[in-house]
């Protein structure tokens, strides 16, 4: 990245007398920054990896402060600095997401990797379009910032709330069911004009994704980000807030994410259901036929469904039979593939179908 090369030049310019190569010096800088990000002591962390003096570490830290990539909190602690900060408020009248992106964020692309630019452009425009066309809001607020490692974006509207709207449109029992359905993909309040893919794919291409609306949360990615967000949240969101983080050094591409969930004709026909979330969002143990049917609701639009049993300790015989015999017999055109099972879950599924393909 540009920033890495930038620091390479700084170190050489300062004329470090040690015999490290350029790459080693860049590694030292990144070790310092990583330690600060992880709230570790940058001196202790760096000196444990490299045979350099404390004074050299101090010099690098001073340079980072001068370049405004870190700042001192107190005598012992530092924090990563935010920069490229942008915040704009818009009246939700005749807004166009591509124009807003161009005017607000186009300039921040200059030091980013190409795949990161694609991820930022896709996720930003998809989420903003949802706010513009579906939120029924009067106002939309966009916030953007970066630190050395990551990009942070927030899009906030004062509308009816995404989970409330999905609950109403799909006649669901509660907003938790709306969240569970949203995680499957292809959920939209305007099927004639929208495919329902935007939120699903945005949540997959970024490194962390959160929707917060009227005390309900949908998130994917590192849970530490979620706990940090909840700890620092100052008020309950009335409307919908979408918050996502992109790692500047990710090698992920939008194409490889799309390829994971589409067929050879580029049709979005695969999805993944995290089964343990049914207990969290639907409030029932994985025992009965009724909970199995609720997990499989609205999946007829897909051809391949991965059922991820990671974190599931056990399932009931009726639950397994409903999914792996009853549903499969009724929908032979749909392939259900269980993944990440422990031995007990495997045993219950094998009792239903000894020949089932497991991954």
mmCIF file of N, CA, C and O in Angstrom, residues 275-317:
data_model
loop_
_atom_site.group_PDB
_atom_site.id
_atom_site.type_symbol
_atom_site.label_atom_id
_atom_site.label_comp_id
_atom_site.label_asym_id
_atom_site.label_seq_id
_atom_site.Cartn_x
_atom_site.Cartn_y
_atom_site.Cartn_z
ATOM 1 N N UNK A 275 -26.827 -22.151 11.670
ATOM 2 C CA UNK A 275 -27.935 -22.792 12.373
ATOM 3 C C UNK A 275 -28.043 -22.343 13.829
ATOM 4 O O UNK A 275 -29.147 -22.151 14.346
ATOM 5 N N UNK A 276 -26.913 -22.148 14.502
ATOM 6 C CA UNK A 276 -26.997 -21.806 15.926
ATOM 7 C C UNK A 276 -27.684 -20.460 16.155
ATOM 8 O O UNK A 276 -28.202 -20.193 17.243
ATOM 9 N N UNK A 277 -27.726 -19.610 15.115
ATOM 10 C CA UNK A 277 -28.410 -18.325 15.265
ATOM 11 C C UNK A 277 -29.918 -18.497 15.402
ATOM 12 O O UNK A 277 -30.606 -17.592 15.878
ATOM 13 N N UNK A 278 -30.429 -19.654 14.976
ATOM 14 C CA UNK A 278 -31.861 -19.911 15.153
ATOM 15 C C UNK A 278 -32.219 -19.914 16.633
ATOM 16 O O UNK A 278 -33.284 -19.433 17.034
ATOM 17 N N UNK A 279 -31.323 -20.463 17.452
ATOM 18 C CA UNK A 279 -31.570 -20.456 18.897
ATOM 19 C C UNK A 279 -31.532 -19.033 19.444
ATOM 20 O O UNK A 279 -32.319 -18.657 20.312
ATOM 21 N N UNK A 280 -30.617 -18.216 18.911
ATOM 22 C CA UNK A 280 -30.477 -16.839 19.385
ATOM 23 C C UNK A 280 -31.636 -15.964 18.932
ATOM 24 O O UNK A 280 -32.220 -15.217 19.722
ATOM 25 N N UNK A 281 -31.972 -16.028 17.640
ATOM 26 C CA UNK A 281 -32.975 -15.119 17.089
ATOM 27 C C UNK A 281 -34.399 -15.656 17.163
ATOM 28 O O UNK A 281 -35.350 -14.882 17.281
ATOM 29 N N UNK A 282 -34.559 -16.967 17.052
ATOM 30 C CA UNK A 282 -35.901 -17.536 17.071
ATOM 31 C C UNK A 282 -36.297 -18.031 18.456
ATOM 32 O O UNK A 282 -37.458 -18.340 18.701
ATOM 33 N N UNK A 283 -35.318 -18.136 19.350
ATOM 34 C CA UNK A 283 -35.615 -18.420 20.752
ATOM 35 C C UNK A 283 -36.045 -19.840 21.045
ATOM 36 O O UNK A 283 -36.779 -20.077 22.005
ATOM 37 N N UNK A 284 -35.606 -20.805 20.231
ATOM 38 C CA UNK A 284 -35.978 -22.200 20.469
ATOM 39 C C UNK A 284 -34.774 -23.110 20.286
ATOM 40 O O UNK A 284 -33.864 -22.813 19.513
ATOM 41 N N UNK A 285 -34.786 -24.237 20.991
ATOM 42 C CA UNK A 285 -33.751 -25.246 20.795
ATOM 43 C C UNK A 285 -34.016 -26.000 19.490
ATOM 44 O O UNK A 285 -35.149 -26.053 18.995
ATOM 45 N N UNK A 286 -32.975 -26.604 18.962
ATOM 46 C CA UNK A 286 -33.062 -27.259 17.654
ATOM 47 C C UNK A 286 -33.568 -28.695 17.818
ATOM 48 O O UNK A 286 -32.866 -29.663 17.535
ATOM 49 N N UNK A 287 -34.810 -28.804 18.240
ATOM 50 C CA UNK A 287 -35.385 -30.102 18.570
ATOM 51 C C UNK A 287 -36.568 -30.459 17.677
ATOM 52 O O UNK A 287 -36.657 -31.567 17.142
ATOM 53 N N UNK A 288 -37.458 -29.517 17.461
ATOM 54 C CA UNK A 288 -38.760 -29.827 16.868
ATOM 55 C C UNK A 288 -38.794 -29.654 15.353
ATOM 56 O O UNK A 288 -37.923 -29.031 14.746
ATOM 57 N N UNK A 289 -39.851 -30.186 14.759
ATOM 58 C CA UNK A 289 -40.093 -29.985 13.328
ATOM 59 C C UNK A 289 -40.437 -28.528 13.032
ATOM 60 O O UNK A 289 -40.074 -28.000 11.980
ATOM 61 N N UNK A 290 -41.128 -27.881 13.947
ATOM 62 C CA UNK A 290 -41.551 -26.499 13.695
ATOM 63 C C UNK A 290 -40.357 -25.563 13.577
ATOM 64 O O UNK A 290 -40.333 -24.685 12.701
ATOM 65 N N UNK A 291 -39.337 -25.743 14.424
ATOM 66 C CA UNK A 291 -38.161 -24.873 14.322
ATOM 67 C C UNK A 291 -37.384 -25.191 13.047
ATOM 68 O O UNK A 291 -36.816 -24.296 12.411
ATOM 69 N N UNK A 292 -37.382 -26.447 12.626
ATOM 70 C CA UNK A 292 -36.734 -26.813 11.363
ATOM 71 C C UNK A 292 -37.419 -26.113 10.194
ATOM 72 O O UNK A 292 -36.764 -25.588 9.291
ATOM 73 N N UNK A 293 -38.755 -26.098 10.211
ATOM 74 C CA UNK A 293 -39.497 -25.444 9.125
ATOM 75 C C UNK A 293 -39.252 -23.938 9.120
ATOM 76 O O UNK A 293 -39.174 -23.321 8.052
ATOM 77 N N UNK A 294 -39.113 -23.345 10.299
ATOM 78 C CA UNK A 294 -38.848 -21.903 10.360
ATOM 79 C C UNK A 294 -37.453 -21.578 9.837
ATOM 80 O O UNK A 294 -37.242 -20.564 9.180
ATOM 81 N N UNK A 295 -36.499 -22.449 10.105
ATOM 82 C CA UNK A 295 -35.146 -22.243 9.579
ATOM 83 C C UNK A 295 -35.144 -22.319 8.052
ATOM 84 O O UNK A 295 -34.436 -21.561 7.377
ATOM 85 N N UNK A 296 -35.961 -23.206 7.504
ATOM 86 C CA UNK A 296 -35.983 -23.417 6.055
ATOM 87 C C UNK A 296 -37.005 -22.546 5.331
ATOM 88 O O UNK A 296 -37.159 -22.669 4.114
ATOM 89 N N UNK A 297 -37.674 -21.666 6.030
ATOM 90 C CA UNK A 297 -38.681 -20.828 5.374
ATOM 91 C C UNK A 297 -38.028 -19.921 4.339
ATOM 92 O O UNK A 297 -36.916 -19.420 4.524
ATOM 93 N N UNK A 298 -38.706 -19.769 3.214
ATOM 94 C CA UNK A 298 -38.281 -18.859 2.136
ATOM 95 C C UNK A 298 -36.967 -19.246 1.463
ATOM 96 O O UNK A 298 -36.322 -18.399 0.844
ATOM 97 N N UNK A 299 -36.554 -20.512 1.561
ATOM 98 C CA UNK A 299 -35.306 -20.883 0.886
ATOM 99 C C UNK A 299 -35.555 -21.551 -0.459
ATOM 100 O O UNK A 299 -34.611 -21.980 -1.129
ATOM 101 N N UNK A 300 -36.818 -21.624 -0.874
ATOM 102 C CA UNK A 300 -37.124 -22.231 -2.170
ATOM 103 C C UNK A 300 -36.506 -21.451 -3.326
ATOM 104 O O UNK A 300 -36.363 -21.965 -4.433
ATOM 105 N N UNK A 301 -36.118 -20.203 -3.067
ATOM 106 C CA UNK A 301 -35.511 -19.362 -4.104
ATOM 107 C C UNK A 301 -34.050 -19.731 -4.368
ATOM 108 O O UNK A 301 -33.440 -19.230 -5.305
ATOM 109 N N UNK A 302 -33.482 -20.620 -3.529
ATOM 110 C CA UNK A 302 -32.094 -21.047 -3.695
ATOM 111 C C UNK A 302 -32.029 -22.485 -4.208
ATOM 112 O O UNK A 302 -32.950 -23.269 -4.010
ATOM 113 N N UNK A 303 -30.911 -22.819 -4.834
ATOM 114 C CA UNK A 303 -30.682 -24.177 -5.319
ATOM 115 C C UNK A 303 -29.741 -24.967 -4.413
ATOM 116 O O UNK A 303 -29.801 -26.192 -4.355
ATOM 117 N N UNK A 304 -28.845 -24.261 -3.730
ATOM 118 C CA UNK A 304 -27.880 -24.911 -2.837
ATOM 119 C C UNK A 304 -27.890 -24.170 -1.504
ATOM 120 O O UNK A 304 -27.733 -22.946 -1.467
ATOM 121 N N UNK A 305 -28.092 -24.917 -0.416
ATOM 122 C CA UNK A 305 -28.097 -24.324 0.921
ATOM 123 C C UNK A 305 -27.072 -25.040 1.783
ATOM 124 O O UNK A 305 -27.132 -26.263 1.955
ATOM 125 N N UNK A 306 -26.110 -24.278 2.288
ATOM 126 C CA UNK A 306 -25.154 -24.813 3.250
ATOM 127 C C UNK A 306 -25.706 -24.547 4.649
ATOM 128 O O UNK A 306 -25.947 -23.399 5.018
ATOM 129 N N UNK A 307 -25.910 -25.604 5.410
ATOM 130 C CA UNK A 307 -26.346 -25.469 6.800
ATOM 131 C C UNK A 307 -25.116 -25.586 7.690
ATOM 132 O O UNK A 307 -24.537 -26.667 7.832
ATOM 133 N N UNK A 308 -24.716 -24.473 8.273
ATOM 134 C CA UNK A 308 -23.503 -24.436 9.086
ATOM 135 C C UNK A 308 -23.859 -24.743 10.539
ATOM 136 O O UNK A 308 -24.506 -23.947 11.214
ATOM 137 N N UNK A 309 -23.414 -25.904 11.024
ATOM 138 C CA UNK A 309 -23.724 -26.344 12.383
ATOM 139 C C UNK A 309 -22.615 -25.999 13.376
ATOM 140 O O UNK A 309 -22.597 -26.532 14.486
ATOM 141 N N UNK A 310 -21.719 -25.130 12.997
ATOM 142 C CA UNK A 310 -20.662 -24.721 13.917
ATOM 143 C C UNK A 310 -21.283 -24.118 15.182
ATOM 144 O O UNK A 310 -22.134 -23.238 15.112
ATOM 145 N N UNK A 311 -20.861 -24.597 16.342
ATOM 146 C CA UNK A 311 -21.398 -24.093 17.600
ATOM 147 C C UNK A 311 -22.657 -24.789 18.069
ATOM 148 O O UNK A 311 -23.160 -24.498 19.157
ATOM 149 N N UNK A 312 -23.185 -25.715 17.272
ATOM 150 C CA UNK A 312 -24.389 -26.466 17.650
ATOM 151 C C UNK A 312 -23.957 -27.766 18.329
ATOM 152 O O UNK A 312 -23.239 -28.573 17.738
ATOM 153 N N UNK A 313 -24.396 -27.975 19.557
ATOM 154 C CA UNK A 313 -23.987 -29.163 20.308
ATOM 155 C C UNK A 313 -24.820 -30.388 19.953
ATOM 156 O O UNK A 313 -24.306 -31.498 19.859
ATOM 157 N N UNK A 314 -26.123 -30.171 19.768
ATOM 158 C CA UNK A 314 -26.989 -31.311 19.484
ATOM 159 C C UNK A 314 -28.235 -30.845 18.747
ATOM 160 O O UNK A 314 -28.593 -29.662 18.800
ATOM 161 N N UNK A 315 -28.886 -31.774 18.050
ATOM 162 C CA UNK A 315 -30.159 -31.496 17.394
ATOM 163 C C UNK A 315 -31.101 -32.661 17.669
ATOM 164 O O UNK A 315 -30.665 -33.780 17.958
ATOM 165 N N UNK A 316 -32.396 -32.398 17.586
ATOM 166 C CA UNK A 316 -33.379 -33.448 17.822
ATOM 167 C C UNK A 316 -33.603 -34.313 16.594
ATOM 168 O O UNK A 316 -33.346 -33.899 15.461
ATOM 169 N N UNK A 317 -34.111 -35.524 16.824
ATOM 170 C CA UNK A 317 -34.391 -36.431 15.721
ATOM 171 C C UNK A 317 -35.463 -35.858 14.800
ATOM 172 O O UNK A 317 -35.354 -35.939 13.575
#
